[in-house]
CSV table of C-alpha atoms and ligand atoms in Angstrom, one decimal:
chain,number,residue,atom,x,y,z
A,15,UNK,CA,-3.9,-22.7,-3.5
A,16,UNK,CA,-2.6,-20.4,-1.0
A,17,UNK,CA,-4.6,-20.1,2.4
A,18,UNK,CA,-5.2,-16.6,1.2
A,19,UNK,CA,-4.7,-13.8,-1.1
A,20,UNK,CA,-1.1,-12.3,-1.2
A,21,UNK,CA,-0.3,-9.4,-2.9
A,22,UNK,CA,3.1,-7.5,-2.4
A,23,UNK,CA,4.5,-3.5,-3.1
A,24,UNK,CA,8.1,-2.7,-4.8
A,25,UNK,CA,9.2,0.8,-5.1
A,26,UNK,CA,10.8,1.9,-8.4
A,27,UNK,CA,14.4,1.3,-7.6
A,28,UNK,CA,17.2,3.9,-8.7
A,29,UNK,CA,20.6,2.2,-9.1
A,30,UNK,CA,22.0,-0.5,-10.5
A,31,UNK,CA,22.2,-2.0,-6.9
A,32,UNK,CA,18.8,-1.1,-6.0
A,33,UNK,CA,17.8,-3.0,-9.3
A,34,UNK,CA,19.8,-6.1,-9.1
A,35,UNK,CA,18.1,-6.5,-5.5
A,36,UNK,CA,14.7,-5.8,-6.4
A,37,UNK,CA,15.2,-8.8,-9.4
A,38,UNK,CA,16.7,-11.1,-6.3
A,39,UNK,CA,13.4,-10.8,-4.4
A,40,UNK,CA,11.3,-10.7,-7.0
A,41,UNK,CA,12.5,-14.2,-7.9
A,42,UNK,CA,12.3,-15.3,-4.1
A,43,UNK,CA,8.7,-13.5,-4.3
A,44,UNK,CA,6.9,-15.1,-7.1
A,45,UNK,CA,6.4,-18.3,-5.6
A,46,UNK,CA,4.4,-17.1,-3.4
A,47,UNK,CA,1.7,-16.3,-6.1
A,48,UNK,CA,0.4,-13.3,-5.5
A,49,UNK,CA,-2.4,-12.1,-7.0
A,50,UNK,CA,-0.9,-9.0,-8.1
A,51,UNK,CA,1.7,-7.1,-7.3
A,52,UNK,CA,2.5,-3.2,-6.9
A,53,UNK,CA,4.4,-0.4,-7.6
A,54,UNK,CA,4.5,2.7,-5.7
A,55,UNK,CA,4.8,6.4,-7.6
A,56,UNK,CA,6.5,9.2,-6.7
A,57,UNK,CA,4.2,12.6,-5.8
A,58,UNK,CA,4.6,14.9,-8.9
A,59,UNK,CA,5.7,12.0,-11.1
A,60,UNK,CA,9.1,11.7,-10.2
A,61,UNK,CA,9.2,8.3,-10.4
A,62,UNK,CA,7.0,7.9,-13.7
A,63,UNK,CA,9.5,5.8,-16.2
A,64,UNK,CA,10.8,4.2,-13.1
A,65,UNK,CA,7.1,2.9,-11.9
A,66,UNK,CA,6.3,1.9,-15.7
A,67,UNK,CA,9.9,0.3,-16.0
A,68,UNK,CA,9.1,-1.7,-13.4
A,69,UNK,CA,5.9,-2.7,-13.8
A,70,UNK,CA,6.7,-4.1,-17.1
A,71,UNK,CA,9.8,-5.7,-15.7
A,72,UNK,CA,7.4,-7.8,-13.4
A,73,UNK,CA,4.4,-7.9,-16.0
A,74,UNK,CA,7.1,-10.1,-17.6
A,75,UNK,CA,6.9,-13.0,-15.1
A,76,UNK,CA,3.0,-13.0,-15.9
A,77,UNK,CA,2.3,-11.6,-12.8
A,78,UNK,CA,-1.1,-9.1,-12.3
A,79,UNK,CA,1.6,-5.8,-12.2
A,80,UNK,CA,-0.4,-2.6,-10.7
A,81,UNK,CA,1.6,0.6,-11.0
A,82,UNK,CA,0.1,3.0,-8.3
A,83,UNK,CA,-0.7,6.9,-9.9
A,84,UNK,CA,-0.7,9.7,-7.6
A,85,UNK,CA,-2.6,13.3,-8.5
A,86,UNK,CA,-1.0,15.5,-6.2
A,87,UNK,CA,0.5,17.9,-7.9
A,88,UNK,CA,-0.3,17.0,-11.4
A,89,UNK,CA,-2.9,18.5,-14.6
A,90,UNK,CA,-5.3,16.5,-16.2
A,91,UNK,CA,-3.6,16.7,-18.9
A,92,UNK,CA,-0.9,14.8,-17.2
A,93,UNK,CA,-2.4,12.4,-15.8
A,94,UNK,CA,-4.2,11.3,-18.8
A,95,UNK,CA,-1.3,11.1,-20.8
A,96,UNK,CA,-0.2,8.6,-18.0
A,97,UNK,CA,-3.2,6.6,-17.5
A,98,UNK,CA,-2.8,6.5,-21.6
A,99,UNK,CA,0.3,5.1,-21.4
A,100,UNK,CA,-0.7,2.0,-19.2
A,101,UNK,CA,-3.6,1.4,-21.5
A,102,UNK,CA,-1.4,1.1,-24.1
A,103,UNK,CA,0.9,-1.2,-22.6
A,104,UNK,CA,-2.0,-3.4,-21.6
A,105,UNK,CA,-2.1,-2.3,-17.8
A,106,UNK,CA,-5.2,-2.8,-16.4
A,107,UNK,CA,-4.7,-2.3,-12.8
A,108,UNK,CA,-3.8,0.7,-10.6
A,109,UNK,CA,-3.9,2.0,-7.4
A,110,UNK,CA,-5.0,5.7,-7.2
A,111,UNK,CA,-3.9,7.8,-4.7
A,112,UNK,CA,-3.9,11.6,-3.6
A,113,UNK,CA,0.2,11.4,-2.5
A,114,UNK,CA,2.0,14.0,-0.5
A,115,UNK,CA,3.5,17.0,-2.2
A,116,UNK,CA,7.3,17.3,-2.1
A,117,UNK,CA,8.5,20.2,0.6
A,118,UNK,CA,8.8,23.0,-1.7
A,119,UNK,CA,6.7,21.9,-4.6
A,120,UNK,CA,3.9,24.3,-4.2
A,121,UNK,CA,0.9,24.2,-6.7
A,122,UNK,CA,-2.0,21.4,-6.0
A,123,UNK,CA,-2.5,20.4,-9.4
A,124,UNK,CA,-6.3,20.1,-10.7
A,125,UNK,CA,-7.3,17.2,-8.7
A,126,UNK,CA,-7.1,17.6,-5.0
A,127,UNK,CA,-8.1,14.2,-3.7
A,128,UNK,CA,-8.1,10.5,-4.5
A,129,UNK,CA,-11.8,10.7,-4.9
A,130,UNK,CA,-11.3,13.3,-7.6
A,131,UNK,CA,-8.7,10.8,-9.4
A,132,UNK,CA,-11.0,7.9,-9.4
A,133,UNK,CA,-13.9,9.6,-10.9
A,134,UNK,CA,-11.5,11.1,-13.4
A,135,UNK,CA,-10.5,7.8,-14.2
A,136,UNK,CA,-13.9,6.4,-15.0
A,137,UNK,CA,-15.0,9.1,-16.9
A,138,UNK,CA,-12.2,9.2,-19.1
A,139,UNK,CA,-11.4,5.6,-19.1
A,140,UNK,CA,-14.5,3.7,-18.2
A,141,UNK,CA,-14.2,0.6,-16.5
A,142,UNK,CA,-10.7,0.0,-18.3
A,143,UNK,CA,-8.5,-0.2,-15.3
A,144,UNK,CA,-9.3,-2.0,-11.9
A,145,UNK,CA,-8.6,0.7,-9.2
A,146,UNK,CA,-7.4,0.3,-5.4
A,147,UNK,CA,-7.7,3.0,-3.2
A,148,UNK,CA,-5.8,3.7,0.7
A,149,UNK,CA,-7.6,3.3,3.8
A,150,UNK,CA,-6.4,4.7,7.0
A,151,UNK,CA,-7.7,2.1,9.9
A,152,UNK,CA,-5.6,4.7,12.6
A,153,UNK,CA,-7.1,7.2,10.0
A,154,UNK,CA,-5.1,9.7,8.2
A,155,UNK,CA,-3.0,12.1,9.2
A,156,UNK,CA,-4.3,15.4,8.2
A,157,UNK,CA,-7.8,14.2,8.5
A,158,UNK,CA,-10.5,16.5,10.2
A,159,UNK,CA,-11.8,13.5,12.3
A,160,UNK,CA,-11.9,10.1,12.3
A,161,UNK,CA,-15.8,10.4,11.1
A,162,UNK,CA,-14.7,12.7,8.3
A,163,UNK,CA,-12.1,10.4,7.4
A,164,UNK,CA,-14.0,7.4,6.9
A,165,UNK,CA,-16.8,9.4,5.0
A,166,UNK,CA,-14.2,10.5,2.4
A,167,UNK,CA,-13.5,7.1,2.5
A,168,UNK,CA,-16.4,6.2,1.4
A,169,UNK,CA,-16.4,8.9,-1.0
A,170,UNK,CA,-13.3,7.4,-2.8
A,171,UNK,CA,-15.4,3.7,-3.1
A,172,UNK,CA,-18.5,5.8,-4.4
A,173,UNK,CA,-16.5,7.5,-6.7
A,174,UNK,CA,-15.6,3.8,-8.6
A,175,UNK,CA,-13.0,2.0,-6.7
A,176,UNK,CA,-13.0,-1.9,-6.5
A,177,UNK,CA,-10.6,-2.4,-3.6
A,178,UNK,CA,-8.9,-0.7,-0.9
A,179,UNK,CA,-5.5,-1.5,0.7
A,180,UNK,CA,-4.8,-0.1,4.3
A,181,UNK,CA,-1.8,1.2,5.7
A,182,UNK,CA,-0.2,-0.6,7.7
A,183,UNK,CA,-0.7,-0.8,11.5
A,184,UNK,CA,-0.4,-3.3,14.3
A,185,UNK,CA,-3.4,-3.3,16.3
A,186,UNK,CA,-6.2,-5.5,14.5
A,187,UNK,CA,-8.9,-4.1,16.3
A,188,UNK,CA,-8.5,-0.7,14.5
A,189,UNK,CA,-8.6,-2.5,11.4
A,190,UNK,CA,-11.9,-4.6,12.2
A,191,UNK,CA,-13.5,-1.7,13.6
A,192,UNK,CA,-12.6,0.5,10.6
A,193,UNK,CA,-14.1,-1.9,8.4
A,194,UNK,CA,-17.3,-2.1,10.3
A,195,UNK,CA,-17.3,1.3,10.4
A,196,UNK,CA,-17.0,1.0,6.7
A,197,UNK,CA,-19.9,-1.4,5.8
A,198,UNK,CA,-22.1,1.0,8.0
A,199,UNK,CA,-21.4,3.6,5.5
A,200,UNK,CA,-22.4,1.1,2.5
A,201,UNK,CA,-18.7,0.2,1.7
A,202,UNK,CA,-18.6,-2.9,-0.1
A,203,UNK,CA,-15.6,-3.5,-1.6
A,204,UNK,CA,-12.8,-5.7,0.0
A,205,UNK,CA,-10.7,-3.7,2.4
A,206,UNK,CA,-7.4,-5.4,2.5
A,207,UNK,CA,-4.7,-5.2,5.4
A,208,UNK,CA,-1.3,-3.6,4.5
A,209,UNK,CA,1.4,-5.3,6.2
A,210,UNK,CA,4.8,-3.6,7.3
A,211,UNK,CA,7.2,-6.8,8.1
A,212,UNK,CA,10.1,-5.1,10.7
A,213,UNK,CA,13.3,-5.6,10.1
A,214,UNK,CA,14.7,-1.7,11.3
A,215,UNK,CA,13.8,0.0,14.0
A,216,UNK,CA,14.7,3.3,13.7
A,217,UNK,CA,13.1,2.9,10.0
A,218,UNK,CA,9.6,2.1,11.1
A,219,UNK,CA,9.4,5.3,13.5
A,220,UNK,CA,9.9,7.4,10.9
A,221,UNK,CA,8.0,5.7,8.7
A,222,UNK,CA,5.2,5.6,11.1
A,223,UNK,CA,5.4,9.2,12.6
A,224,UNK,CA,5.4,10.1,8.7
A,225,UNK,CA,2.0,8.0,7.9
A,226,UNK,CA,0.3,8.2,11.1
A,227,UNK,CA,0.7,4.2,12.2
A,228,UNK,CA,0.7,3.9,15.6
A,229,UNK,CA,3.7,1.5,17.0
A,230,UNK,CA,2.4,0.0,20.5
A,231,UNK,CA,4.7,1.2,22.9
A,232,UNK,CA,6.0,-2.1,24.1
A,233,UNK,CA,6.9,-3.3,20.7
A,234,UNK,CA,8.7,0.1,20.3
A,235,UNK,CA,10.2,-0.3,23.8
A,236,UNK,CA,11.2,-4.2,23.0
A,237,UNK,CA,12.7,-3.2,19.7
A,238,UNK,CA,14.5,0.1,21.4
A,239,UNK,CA,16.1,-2.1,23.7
A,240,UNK,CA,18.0,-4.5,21.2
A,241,UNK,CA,20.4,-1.5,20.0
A,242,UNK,CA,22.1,-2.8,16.8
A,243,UNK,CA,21.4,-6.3,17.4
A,244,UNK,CA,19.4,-6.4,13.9
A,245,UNK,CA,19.4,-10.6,14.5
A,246,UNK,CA,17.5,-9.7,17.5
A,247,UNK,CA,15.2,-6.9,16.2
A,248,UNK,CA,14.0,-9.2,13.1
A,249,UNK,CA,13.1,-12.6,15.2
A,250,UNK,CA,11.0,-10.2,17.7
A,251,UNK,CA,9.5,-8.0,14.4
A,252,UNK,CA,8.9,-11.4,12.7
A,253,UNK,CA,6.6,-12.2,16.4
A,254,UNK,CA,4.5,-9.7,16.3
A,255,UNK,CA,3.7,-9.6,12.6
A,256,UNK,CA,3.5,-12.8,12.2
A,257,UNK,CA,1.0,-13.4,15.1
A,258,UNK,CA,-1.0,-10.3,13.9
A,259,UNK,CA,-1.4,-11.8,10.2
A,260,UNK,CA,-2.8,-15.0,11.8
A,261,UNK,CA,-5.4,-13.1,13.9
A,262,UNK,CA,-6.5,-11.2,10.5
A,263,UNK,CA,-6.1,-14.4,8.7
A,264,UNK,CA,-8.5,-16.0,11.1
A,265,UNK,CA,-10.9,-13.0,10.8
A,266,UNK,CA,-11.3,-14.2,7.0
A,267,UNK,CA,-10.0,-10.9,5.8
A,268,UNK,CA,-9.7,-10.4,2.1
A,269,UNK,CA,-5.8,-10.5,1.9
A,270,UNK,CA,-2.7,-9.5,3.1
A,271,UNK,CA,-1.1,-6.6,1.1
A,272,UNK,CA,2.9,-6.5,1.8
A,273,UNK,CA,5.1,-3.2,2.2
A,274,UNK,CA,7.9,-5.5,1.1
A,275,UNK,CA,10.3,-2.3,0.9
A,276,UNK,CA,12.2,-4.2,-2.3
A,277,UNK,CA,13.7,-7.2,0.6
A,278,UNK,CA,12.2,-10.6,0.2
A,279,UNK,CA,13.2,-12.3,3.5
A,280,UNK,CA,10.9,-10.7,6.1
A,281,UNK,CA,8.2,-11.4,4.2
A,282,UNK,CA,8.2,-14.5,3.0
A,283,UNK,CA,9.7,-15.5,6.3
A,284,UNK,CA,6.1,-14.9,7.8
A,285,UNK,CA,4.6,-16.3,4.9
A,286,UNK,CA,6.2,-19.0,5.5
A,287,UNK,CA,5.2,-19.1,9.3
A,288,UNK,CA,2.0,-18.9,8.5
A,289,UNK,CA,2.0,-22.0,6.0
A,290,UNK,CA,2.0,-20.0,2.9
B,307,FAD,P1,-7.1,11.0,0.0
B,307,FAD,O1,-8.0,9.8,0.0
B,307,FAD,O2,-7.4,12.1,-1.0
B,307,FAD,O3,-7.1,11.6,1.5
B,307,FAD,C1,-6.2,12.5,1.9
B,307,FAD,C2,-6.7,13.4,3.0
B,307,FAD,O4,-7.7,14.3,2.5
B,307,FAD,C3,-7.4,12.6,4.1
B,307,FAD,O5,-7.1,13.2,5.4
B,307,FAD,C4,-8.8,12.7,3.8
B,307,FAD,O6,-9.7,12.5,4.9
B,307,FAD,C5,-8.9,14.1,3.2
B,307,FAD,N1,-10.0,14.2,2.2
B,307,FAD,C6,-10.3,13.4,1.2
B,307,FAD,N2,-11.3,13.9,0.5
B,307,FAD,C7,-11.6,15.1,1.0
B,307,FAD,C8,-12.6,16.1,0.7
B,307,FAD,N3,-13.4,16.0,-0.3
B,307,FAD,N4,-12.6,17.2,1.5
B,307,FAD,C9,-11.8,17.4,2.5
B,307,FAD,N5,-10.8,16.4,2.9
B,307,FAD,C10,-10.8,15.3,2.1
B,307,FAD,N6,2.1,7.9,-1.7
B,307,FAD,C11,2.8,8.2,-2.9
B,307,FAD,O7,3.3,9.3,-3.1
B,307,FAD,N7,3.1,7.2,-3.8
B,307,FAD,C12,2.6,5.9,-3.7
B,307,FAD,O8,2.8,5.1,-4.5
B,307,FAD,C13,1.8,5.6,-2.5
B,307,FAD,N8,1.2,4.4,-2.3
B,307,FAD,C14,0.4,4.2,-1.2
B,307,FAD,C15,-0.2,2.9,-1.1
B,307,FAD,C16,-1.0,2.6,0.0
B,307,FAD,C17,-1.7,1.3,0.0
B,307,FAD,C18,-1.2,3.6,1.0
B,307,FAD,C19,-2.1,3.3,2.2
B,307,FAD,C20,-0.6,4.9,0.8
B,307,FAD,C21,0.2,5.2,-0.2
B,307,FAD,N9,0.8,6.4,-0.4
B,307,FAD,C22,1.6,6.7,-1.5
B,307,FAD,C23,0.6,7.5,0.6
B,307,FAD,C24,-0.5,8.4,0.2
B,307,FAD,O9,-0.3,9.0,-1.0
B,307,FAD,C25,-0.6,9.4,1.4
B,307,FAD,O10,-1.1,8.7,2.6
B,307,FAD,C26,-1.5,10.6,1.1
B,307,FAD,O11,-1.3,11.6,2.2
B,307,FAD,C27,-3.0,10.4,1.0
B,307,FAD,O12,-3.3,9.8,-0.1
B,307,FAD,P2,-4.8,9.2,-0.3
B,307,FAD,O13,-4.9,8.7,-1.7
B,307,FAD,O14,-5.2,8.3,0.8
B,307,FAD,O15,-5.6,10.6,-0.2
């Protein structure tokens, strides 16, 4: 059995190419044994036969297969017909999420926040699907306040939610003290650390000035300074995050949730590290 609970994120890939990869790490992935794994939706439902596609594609291997559902953007009507559509392929597992709208897709749609989706989802659908919800342990980006964040938080577990999977960041301590923050609050559930493997510098900035991760600014420094020497940028990336998981590993957190981007080898190269 593994030392802990793995589970890892795919995107929906588009091409052939980005296909044929996703298939090659999925078969490098899977012995890892996950306990599920997910798949991320685009805002608005662009990605909707894409995230089901896949999804089934990995429900195949008798793997737990989560296809994440954002509301942003969408009716009621839409998102049931969705949520219907998992049911009726025997999904049982999402992850519910308020998503971003597109630049230049204007209209809100009836739910505004995740909250809103997960009580939607039990009322409609009862306790048919397990549902993970996103924590923010930098908090998130448009929130009021870091109090105001955490109490919509909460909210979000209130509202029926059995999980919750963080995004990803590289200083523990704002994980551990997000969490207590979170039990003071009467959070319960497991909150479980996302983890961004680095492999691209110039990919994780924007990633993280998108999503409000904060890169310490000697890893960013370290990682500046080895140019296009992508050798050297993925045996200093593979450093740090390996030596982060084994300080959340050694806190006893609940899991490690990976942003595996569709590659296989960053990840399982610190599984690995870490005697998975
Ligand atoms: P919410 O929980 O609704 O929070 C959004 C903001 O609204 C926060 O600032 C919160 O404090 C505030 N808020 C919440 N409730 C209220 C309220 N009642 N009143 C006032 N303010 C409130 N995006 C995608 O498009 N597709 C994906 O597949 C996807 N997967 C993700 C997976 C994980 C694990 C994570 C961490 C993020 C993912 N995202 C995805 C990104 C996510 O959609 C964005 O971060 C989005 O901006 C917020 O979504 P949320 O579900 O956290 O929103």
């Amino acid at each position: 059995m593994n030392p802990i609970e793995l589970s890892f994120e795919f995107f929906p890939p588009k091409t052939q190419e980005g296909l044929d990869k996703l298939r090659a790490t999925r078969v490098q992935l899977l012995p890892l044994k996950p306990k599920f794994v997910s798949v991320t939706f685009g805002a608005g439902g662009s990605t909707q036969q894409g995230t089901l596609d896949t999804v089934l594609e990995m429900g195949k291997d008798s793997v737990d297969a989560a296809p994440h559902l954002s509301c942003i953007g969408s009716s009621k009507e839409s998102l049931r017909a969705i949520l219907n559509e998992y049911r009726s392929h025997g999904i049982r597992h999402i992850v519910a999420l308020r998503g971003d709208l597109p630049s230049g897709m204007g209209e809100v749609g009836e739910l505004r926040y995740a909250s809103e989706l997960v009580s939607f989802i039990r009322a409609e659908f009862g306790d048919w699907f397990r549902i993970e919800v996103a924590a923010y342990p930098e908090y998130h980006p448009q929130s009021r306040s870091p109090r105001h964040d955490l109490e919509n938080f909460a909210r979000k577990v209130k509202a029926g939610a059995n999980s919750a999977i963080t995004q990803y960041f590289f200083n523990a301590d704002a994980y551990f003290r997000f969490v207590d923050d979170a039990h003071k609050l009467g959070v319960d559930v497991p909150i479980v650390p996302g983890i961004m493997p680095i492999t691209n510098f110039s990919q994780l900035m924007r990633f993280s000035e998108m999503c409000g991760a904060e890169v310490p600014r000697w890893v960013a420094k370290r990682l500046e300074s080895f140019g296009d020497d992508r050798d050297a940028i993925r045996a200093f990336g593979l450093d740090v995050v390996t030596d982060l998981c084994r300080r959340l590993v050694d806190a006893k957190v609940p899991g490690l949730h990976f942003y595996t981007l569709n590659g296989a080898a960053a990840t399982k190269a610190i599984c690995e590290r870490l005697g998975i």
